[in-house]
PDB file of C-alpha atoms in Angstrom:
ATOM      1  CA  ASP A   5      -8.663  24.571   0.906  1.00  0.00           C
ATOM      2  CA  GLY A   6     -11.680  22.991   1.707  1.00  0.00           C
ATOM      3  CA  GLY A   7     -12.767  19.967   2.039  1.00  0.00           C
ATOM      4  CA  ILE A   8     -13.631  16.669   3.439  1.00  0.00           C
ATOM      5  CA  THR A   9     -10.980  14.248   4.565  1.00  0.00           C
ATOM      6  CA  GLN A  10     -10.738  10.143   4.982  1.00  0.00           C
ATOM      7  CA  SER A  11      -7.979   8.840   6.656  1.00  0.00           C
ATOM      8  CA  PRO A  12      -6.376   6.328   5.895  1.00  0.00           C
ATOM      9  CA  LYS A  13      -7.015   4.942   2.488  1.00  0.00           C
ATOM     10  CA  TYR A  14      -6.404   1.319   2.527  1.00  0.00           C
ATOM     11  CA  LEU A  15      -6.801  -0.134   5.933  1.00  0.00           C
ATOM     12  CA  PHE A  16      -6.207  -4.193   7.010  1.00  0.00           C
ATOM     13  CA  ARG A  17      -7.935  -5.511  10.589  1.00  0.00           C
ATOM     14  CA  LYS A  18      -7.715  -9.125  11.716  1.00  0.00           C
ATOM     15  CA  GLU A  19     -11.610 -10.757  11.739  1.00  0.00           C
ATOM     16  CA  GLY A  20     -13.374 -10.103  15.343  1.00  0.00           C
ATOM     17  CA  GLN A  21     -11.213  -6.203  16.443  1.00  0.00           C
ATOM     18  CA  ASN A  22     -13.186  -3.679  16.191  1.00  0.00           C
ATOM     19  CA  VAL A  23     -11.391  -0.416  13.819  1.00  0.00           C
ATOM     20  CA  THR A  24     -12.796   3.296  13.511  1.00  0.00           C
ATOM     21  CA  LEU A  25     -12.547   5.343  10.223  1.00  0.00           C
ATOM     22  CA  SER A  26     -11.908   8.626  10.374  1.00  0.00           C
ATOM     23  CA  CYS A  27     -13.822  11.740   8.854  1.00  0.00           C
ATOM     24  CA  GLU A  28     -13.068  15.680   9.123  1.00  0.00           C
ATOM     25  CA  GLN A  29     -14.357  18.206   6.962  1.00  0.00           C
ATOM     26  CA  ASN A  30     -13.698  22.214   7.066  1.00  0.00           C
ATOM     27  CA  LEU A  31     -16.544  22.658   5.349  1.00  0.00           C
ATOM     28  CA  ASN A  32     -18.609  24.369   8.484  1.00  0.00           C
ATOM     29  CA  HIS A  33     -21.395  21.659   7.292  1.00  0.00           C
ATOM     30  CA  ASP A  34     -23.787  20.694   9.561  1.00  0.00           C
ATOM     31  CA  ALA A  35     -24.602  17.291   8.216  1.00  0.00           C
ATOM     32  CA  MET A  36     -22.153  14.377   7.629  1.00  0.00           C
ATOM     33  CA  TYR A  37     -23.367  11.082   6.866  1.00  0.00           C
ATOM     34  CA  TRP A  38     -22.038   7.606   6.368  1.00  0.00           C
ATOM     35  CA  TYR A  39     -21.729   4.913   3.573  1.00  0.00           C
ATOM     36  CA  ARG A  40     -20.630   1.423   2.685  1.00  0.00           C
ATOM     37  CA  GLN A  41     -20.565   0.245  -1.037  1.00  0.00           C
ATOM     38  CA  ASP A  42     -19.274  -2.744  -2.010  1.00  0.00           C
ATOM     39  CA  PRO A  43     -17.886  -3.492  -5.359  1.00  0.00           C
ATOM     40  CA  GLY A  44     -20.547  -2.749  -8.122  1.00  0.00           C
ATOM     41  CA  GLN A  45     -23.090  -1.837  -6.636  1.00  0.00           C
ATOM     42  CA  GLY A  46     -24.067   1.720  -5.234  1.00  0.00           C
ATOM     43  CA  LEU A  47     -24.187   3.804  -1.878  1.00  0.00           C
ATOM     44  CA  ARG A  48     -25.567   2.270   0.675  1.00  0.00           C
ATOM     45  CA  LEU A  49     -26.472   4.560   3.854  1.00  0.00           C
ATOM     46  CA  ILE A  50     -24.814   3.969   7.388  1.00  0.00           C
ATOM     47  CA  TYR A  51     -24.923   6.429  10.185  1.00  0.00           C
ATOM     48  CA  TYR A  52     -25.945  10.480   9.537  1.00  0.00           C
ATOM     49  CA  SER A  53     -26.033  13.208  11.750  1.00  0.00           C
ATOM     50  CA  GLN A  54     -27.710  16.974  10.800  1.00  0.00           C
ATOM     51  CA  ILE A  55     -26.196  18.008  14.180  1.00  0.00           C
ATOM     52  CA  VAL A  56     -23.319  17.646  16.988  1.00  0.00           C
ATOM     53  CA  ASN A  57     -24.371  15.392  19.862  1.00  0.00           C
ATOM     54  CA  ASP A  58     -26.965  13.808  17.710  1.00  0.00           C
ATOM     55  CA  PHE A  59     -26.791  10.982  15.151  1.00  0.00           C
ATOM     56  CA  GLN A  60     -29.353   8.726  13.469  1.00  0.00           C
ATOM     57  CA  LYS A  61     -29.196   5.228  11.274  1.00  0.00           C
ATOM     58  CA  GLY A  62     -29.548   4.782   7.642  1.00  0.00           C
ATOM     59  CA  ASP A  63     -30.038   1.539   6.104  1.00  0.00           C
ATOM     60  CA  ILE A  64     -27.512  -0.693   7.554  1.00  0.00           C
ATOM     61  CA  ALA A  65     -26.479   0.689  11.083  1.00  0.00           C
ATOM     62  CA  GLU A  66     -26.246  -2.994  12.274  1.00  0.00           C
ATOM     63  CA  GLY A  67     -22.800  -3.755  13.637  1.00  0.00           C
ATOM     64  CA  TYR A  68     -21.229  -0.194  13.327  1.00  0.00           C
ATOM     65  CA  SER A  69     -21.678   2.674  15.585  1.00  0.00           C
ATOM     66  CA  VAL A  70     -20.409   6.442  15.664  1.00  0.00           C
ATOM     67  CA  SER A  71     -19.981   9.467  17.855  1.00  0.00           C
ATOM     68  CA  ARG A  72     -20.735  13.498  16.660  1.00  0.00           C
ATOM     69  CA  GLU A  73     -18.918  14.897  19.249  1.00  0.00           C
ATOM     70  CA  LYS A  74     -18.141  18.436  17.345  1.00  0.00           C
ATOM     71  CA  LYS A  75     -18.989  19.770  13.674  1.00  0.00           C
ATOM     72  CA  GLU A  76     -16.031  18.811  12.308  1.00  0.00           C
ATOM     73  CA  SER A  77     -15.637  15.001  12.623  1.00  0.00           C
ATOM     74  CA  PHE A  78     -17.835  11.771  12.382  1.00  0.00           C
ATOM     75  CA  PRO A  79     -15.398   8.862  13.399  1.00  0.00           C
ATOM     76  CA  LEU A  80     -16.839   5.263  12.332  1.00  0.00           C
ATOM     77  CA  THR A  81     -16.341   2.802  14.006  1.00  0.00           C
ATOM     78  CA  VAL A  82     -16.656  -0.989  12.708  1.00  0.00           C
ATOM     79  CA  THR A  83     -16.973  -3.463  15.356  1.00  0.00           C
ATOM     80  CA  SER A  84     -17.295  -7.170  15.779  1.00  0.00           C
ATOM     81  CA  ALA A  85     -20.872  -7.414  15.139  1.00  0.00           C
ATOM     82  CA  GLN A  86     -20.184  -6.176  11.399  1.00  0.00           C
ATOM     83  CA  LYS A  87     -21.092  -9.959   9.621  1.00  0.00           C
ATOM     84  CA  ASN A  88     -19.356  -8.758   7.021  1.00  0.00           C
ATOM     85  CA  PRO A  89     -16.946  -5.467   7.389  1.00  0.00           C
ATOM     86  CA  THR A  90     -14.715  -5.354   3.965  1.00  0.00           C
ATOM     87  CA  ALA A  91     -15.420  -2.620   1.762  1.00  0.00           C
ATOM     88  CA  PHE A  92     -14.997   0.294   0.854  1.00  0.00           C
ATOM     89  CA  TYR A  93     -16.386   3.601   3.431  1.00  0.00           C
ATOM     90  CA  LEU A  94     -17.404   7.129   2.496  1.00  0.00           C
ATOM     91  CA  CYS A  95     -18.235   9.574   4.048  1.00  0.00           C
ATOM     92  CA  ALA A  96     -19.691  12.919   2.888  1.00  0.00           C
ATOM     93  CA  SER A  97     -20.776  16.005   4.413  1.00  0.00           C
ATOM     94  CA  SER A  98     -23.534  19.087   3.161  1.00  0.00           C
ATOM     95  CA  ILE A  99     -24.829  22.204   4.647  1.00  0.00           C
ATOM     96  CA  GLY A 100     -27.962  20.209   5.916  1.00  0.00           C
ATOM     97  CA  SER A 101     -31.917  20.398   5.075  1.00  0.00           C
ATOM     98  CA  GLY A 102     -34.302  22.576   3.638  1.00  0.00           C
ATOM     99  CA  SER A 103     -32.138  23.408   0.622  1.00  0.00           C
ATOM    100  CA  ARG A 104     -32.799  22.878  -3.077  1.00  0.00           C
ATOM    101  CA  TYR A 105     -29.058  24.430  -3.619  1.00  0.00           C
ATOM    102  CA  THR A 106     -26.998  21.687  -1.498  1.00  0.00           C
ATOM    103  CA  GLU A 107     -25.424  19.084  -2.788  1.00  0.00           C
ATOM    104  CA  ALA A 108     -23.366  16.055  -0.614  1.00  0.00           C
ATOM    105  CA  PHE A 109     -19.316  16.980  -0.999  1.00  0.00           C
ATOM    106  CA  PHE A 110     -17.585  13.439  -0.180  1.00  0.00           C
ATOM    107  CA  GLY A 111     -14.273  11.742   0.646  1.00  0.00           C
ATOM    108  CA  GLN A 112     -12.212  10.168  -1.121  1.00  0.00           C
ATOM    109  CA  GLY A 113     -13.278   6.467   1.511  1.00  0.00           C
ATOM    110  CA  THR A 114     -11.394   4.207   3.235  1.00  0.00           C
ATOM    111  CA  ARG A 115     -10.917   0.919   1.771  1.00  0.00           C
ATOM    112  CA  LEU A 116     -10.981  -1.454   4.626  1.00  0.00           C
ATOM    113  CA  THR A 117     -10.434  -5.251   4.262  1.00  0.00           C
ATOM    114  CA  VAL A 118     -10.857  -7.941   7.390  1.00  0.00           C
ATOM    115  CA  VAL A 119      -8.843 -11.368   7.165  1.00  0.00           C
TER     116      VAL A 119
ATOM    117  CA  ASP B  15     -37.517   9.824  -2.708  1.00  0.00           C
ATOM    118  CA  ALA B  16     -38.780   9.260  -5.641  1.00  0.00           C
ATOM    119  CA  LYS B  17     -36.560   5.543  -7.844  1.00  0.00           C
ATOM    120  CA  THR B  18     -34.491   5.942 -10.682  1.00  0.00           C
ATOM    121  CA  THR B  19     -33.703   3.388 -13.439  1.00  0.00           C
ATOM    122  CA  GLN B  20     -30.638   4.130 -15.506  1.00  0.00           C
ATOM    123  CA  PRO B  21     -29.165   1.473 -17.745  1.00  0.00           C
ATOM    124  CA  PRO B  22     -25.906  -0.259 -16.534  1.00  0.00           C
ATOM    125  CA  SER B  23     -23.465   1.008 -19.045  1.00  0.00           C
ATOM    126  CA  MET B  24     -22.920   2.729 -21.954  1.00  0.00           C
ATOM    127  CA  ASP B  25     -19.579   3.335 -24.092  1.00  0.00           C
ATOM    128  CA  CYS B  26     -19.269   6.800 -25.858  1.00  0.00           C
ATOM    129  CA  ALA B  27     -16.134   7.647 -27.952  1.00  0.00           C
ATOM    130  CA  GLU B  28     -13.352   9.669 -27.299  1.00  0.00           C
ATOM    131  CA  GLY B  29     -14.898  13.251 -28.101  1.00  0.00           C
ATOM    132  CA  ARG B  30     -18.592  12.778 -29.039  1.00  0.00           C
ATOM    133  CA  ALA B  31     -20.983  13.863 -26.772  1.00  0.00           C
ATOM    134  CA  ALA B  32     -22.042  11.288 -23.565  1.00  0.00           C
ATOM    135  CA  ASN B  33     -25.669  11.409 -23.716  1.00  0.00           C
ATOM    136  CA  LEU B  34     -26.655   9.580 -20.485  1.00  0.00           C
ATOM    137  CA  PRO B  35     -30.537   8.715 -19.740  1.00  0.00           C
ATOM    138  CA  CYS B  36     -32.383   8.822 -16.203  1.00  0.00           C
ATOM    139  CA  ASN B  37     -36.584   7.630 -15.916  1.00  0.00           C
ATOM    140  CA  HIS B  38     -37.935   8.998 -13.181  1.00  0.00           C
ATOM    141  CA  SER B  39     -41.508   8.459 -13.700  1.00  0.00           C
ATOM    142  CA  THR B  40     -42.570   8.376  -9.928  1.00  0.00           C
ATOM    143  CA  ILE B  41     -40.966  11.750  -9.566  1.00  0.00           C
ATOM    144  CA  SER B  42     -42.981  13.784  -7.283  1.00  0.00           C
ATOM    145  CA  GLY B  43     -43.276  18.310  -7.765  1.00  0.00           C
ATOM    146  CA  ASN B  44     -40.951  19.221  -5.186  1.00  0.00           C
ATOM    147  CA  GLU B  45     -37.883  16.600  -6.122  1.00  0.00           C
ATOM    148  CA  TYR B  46     -35.143  17.736  -7.997  1.00  0.00           C
ATOM    149  CA  VAL B  47     -33.135  15.590 -10.674  1.00  0.00           C
ATOM    150  CA  TYR B  48     -29.535  15.292  -9.205  1.00  0.00           C
ATOM    151  CA  TRP B  49     -26.445  13.808 -10.973  1.00  0.00           C
ATOM    152  CA  TYR B  50     -23.238  12.904  -9.472  1.00  0.00           C
ATOM    153  CA  ARG B  51     -20.253  10.657 -10.971  1.00  0.00           C
ATOM    154  CA  GLN B  52     -17.968   8.133  -9.287  1.00  0.00           C
ATOM    155  CA  ILE B  53     -14.526   7.409 -10.527  1.00  0.00           C
ATOM    156  CA  HIS B  54     -13.071   4.595  -9.302  1.00  0.00           C
ATOM    157  CA  SER B  55     -11.728   3.970  -5.572  1.00  0.00           C
ATOM    158  CA  GLN B  56     -12.882   7.549  -5.302  1.00  0.00           C
ATOM    159  CA  GLY B  57     -15.462   9.080  -3.789  1.00  0.00           C
ATOM    160  CA  PRO B  58     -19.138  10.783  -5.829  1.00  0.00           C
ATOM    161  CA  GLN B  59     -18.603  14.065  -7.389  1.00  0.00           C
ATOM    162  CA  TYR B  60     -21.790  16.806  -7.878  1.00  0.00           C
ATOM    163  CA  ILE B  61     -21.879  17.928 -11.570  1.00  0.00           C
ATOM    164  CA  ILE B  62     -25.632  19.313 -11.876  1.00  0.00           C
ATOM    165  CA  HIS B  63     -29.398  19.664 -10.885  1.00  0.00           C
ATOM    166  CA  GLY B  64     -32.352  20.841 -11.976  1.00  0.00           C
ATOM    167  CA  LEU B  65     -36.786  21.272 -11.333  1.00  0.00           C
ATOM    168  CA  LYS B  66     -38.254  21.417 -14.713  1.00  0.00           C
ATOM    169  CA  ASN B  67     -36.056  23.910 -17.419  1.00  0.00           C
ATOM    170  CA  ASN B  68     -32.488  22.600 -18.965  1.00  0.00           C
ATOM    171  CA  GLU B  69     -29.801  23.344 -16.841  1.00  0.00           C
ATOM    172  CA  THR B  70     -26.147  23.840 -18.303  1.00  0.00           C
ATOM    173  CA  ASN B  71     -22.278  24.343 -16.093  1.00  0.00           C
ATOM    174  CA  GLU B  72     -19.347  23.745 -17.132  1.00  0.00           C
ATOM    175  CA  MET B  73     -19.202  20.192 -16.578  1.00  0.00           C
ATOM    176  CA  ALA B  74     -22.256  19.185 -18.264  1.00  0.00           C
ATOM    177  CA  SER B  75     -25.971  19.720 -19.549  1.00  0.00           C
ATOM    178  CA  LEU B  76     -29.381  18.286 -17.968  1.00  0.00           C
ATOM    179  CA  ILE B  77     -32.429  18.162 -20.012  1.00  0.00           C
ATOM    180  CA  ILE B  78     -35.198  17.482 -18.730  1.00  0.00           C
ATOM    181  CA  THR B  79     -38.049  16.719 -19.885  1.00  0.00           C
ATOM    182  CA  GLU B  80     -41.638  18.595 -20.004  1.00  0.00           C
ATOM    183  CA  ASP B  81     -43.421  15.867 -17.953  1.00  0.00           C
ATOM    184  CA  ARG B  82     -40.311  15.229 -15.577  1.00  0.00           C
ATOM    185  CA  LYS B  83     -40.150  11.504 -15.812  1.00  0.00           C
ATOM    186  CA  SER B  84     -36.686  11.168 -17.751  1.00  0.00           C
ATOM    187  CA  SER B  85     -33.525  13.028 -17.710  1.00  0.00           C
ATOM    188  CA  THR B  86     -30.451  12.903 -19.968  1.00  0.00           C
ATOM    189  CA  LEU B  87     -27.121  14.116 -18.774  1.00  0.00           C
ATOM    190  CA  ILE B  88     -25.496  15.338 -21.213  1.00  0.00           C
ATOM    191  CA  LEU B  89     -21.175  15.771 -21.550  1.00  0.00           C
ATOM    192  CA  PRO B  90     -20.464  17.674 -24.751  1.00  0.00           C
ATOM    193  CA  HIS B  91     -17.201  16.177 -25.409  1.00  0.00           C
ATOM    194  CA  ALA B  92     -16.617  13.129 -24.001  1.00  0.00           C
ATOM    195  CA  THR B  93     -12.949  12.408 -22.829  1.00  0.00           C
ATOM    196  CA  LEU B  94     -11.510   9.489 -21.088  1.00  0.00           C
ATOM    197  CA  ARG B  95     -11.347  11.302 -17.828  1.00  0.00           C
ATOM    198  CA  ASP B  96     -15.240  10.890 -17.916  1.00  0.00           C
ATOM    199  CA  THR B  97     -14.936   7.384 -17.485  1.00  0.00           C
ATOM    200  CA  ALA B  98     -16.995   6.409 -14.310  1.00  0.00           C
ATOM    201  CA  VAL B  99     -19.992   5.324 -13.155  1.00  0.00           C
ATOM    202  CA  TYR B 100     -23.035   8.173 -13.368  1.00  0.00           C
ATOM    203  CA  TYR B 101     -25.732   8.583 -10.652  1.00  0.00           C
ATOM    204  CA  CYS B 102     -29.142  10.170 -11.123  1.00  0.00           C
ATOM    205  CA  ILE B 103     -30.766  10.715  -8.112  1.00  0.00           C
ATOM    206  CA  VAL B 104     -33.821  12.490  -6.818  1.00  0.00           C
ATOM    207  CA  ARG B 105     -34.215  14.349  -3.855  1.00  0.00           C
ATOM    208  CA  ALA B 106     -37.382  16.615  -2.257  1.00  0.00           C
ATOM    209  CA  VAL B 107     -35.711  19.861  -1.549  1.00  0.00           C
ATOM    210  CA  ASN B 108     -36.648  19.658   2.467  1.00  0.00           C
ATOM    211  CA  THR B 109     -33.998  16.241   2.839  1.00  0.00           C
ATOM    212  CA  ASN B 110     -30.813  16.096   3.309  1.00  0.00           C
ATOM    213  CA  ALA B 111     -28.780  15.791   0.532  1.00  0.00           C
ATOM    214  CA  GLY B 112     -26.917  13.418   1.489  1.00  0.00           C
ATOM    215  CA  LYS B 113     -30.208  11.077   2.553  1.00  0.00           C
ATOM    216  CA  SER B 114     -29.993  10.522  -0.962  1.00  0.00           C
ATOM    217  CA  THR B 115     -30.331   6.919  -2.688  1.00  0.00           C
ATOM    218  CA  PHE B 116     -27.191   5.890  -4.575  1.00  0.00           C
ATOM    219  CA  GLY B 117     -28.892   2.905  -6.641  1.00  0.00           C
ATOM    220  CA  ASP B 118     -26.276   1.011  -9.417  1.00  0.00           C
ATOM    221  CA  GLY B 119     -26.375   4.212 -11.629  1.00  0.00           C
ATOM    222  CA  THR B 120     -24.348   4.009 -15.341  1.00  0.00           C
ATOM    223  CA  THR B 121     -20.615   3.130 -16.005  1.00  0.00           C
ATOM    224  CA  LEU B 122     -19.561   5.107 -18.772  1.00  0.00           C
ATOM    225  CA  THR B 123     -16.625   3.669 -20.752  1.00  0.00           C
ATOM    226  CA  VAL B 124     -14.540   6.249 -23.177  1.00  0.00           C
ATOM    227  CA  LYS B 125     -12.706   4.565 -25.602  1.00  0.00           C
ATOM    228  CA  PRO B 126     -10.180   6.507 -27.766  1.00  0.00           C
TER     229      PRO B 126
END
């Protein structure tokens, strides 16, 4: 089945540690995205990538880093510089820009708790 | 992308139609209206989109006013599984689907 997979579903880390969240898609989509969601709020864009080896900052990129070495994969690293990393993280993918028919496909999310 | 305004919450009786409004008074001519929903602790799911004509699919209907300044998502026979946060988004045709602004949405609670 085609889809977008995030792992793990729940993640716990100690304060001051970097942690990497996985996102893999087999939809052959060019574009991938990372969002952060806090309780009761909407989604905020962290980083996005339109093509392999290229990515851009979203609205809240500080304290996060990404890589896009393969079309299928877009891992997100939450660094120790992120002041409040505990949140629900969502990865998404889409065909790309230029088509009104494209929608974003989302993974099931990773809930990160930093203690 | 144009800003949207949605009521924070709505209730609906099971089996009845759920009508979720969205105001997008600053929408541009090249912007589509998209609806997504997010069931608790899951990723958002695409529902439907439209430009100016009413649209219907297996999940819902989308009614867009003639001036395109507002729209209504209709779930014709709401079930308990339709309880979710519903997001109304406007997006220009030449922008990435994932760069859409997801605001706080409307929390729909379907009650038995």
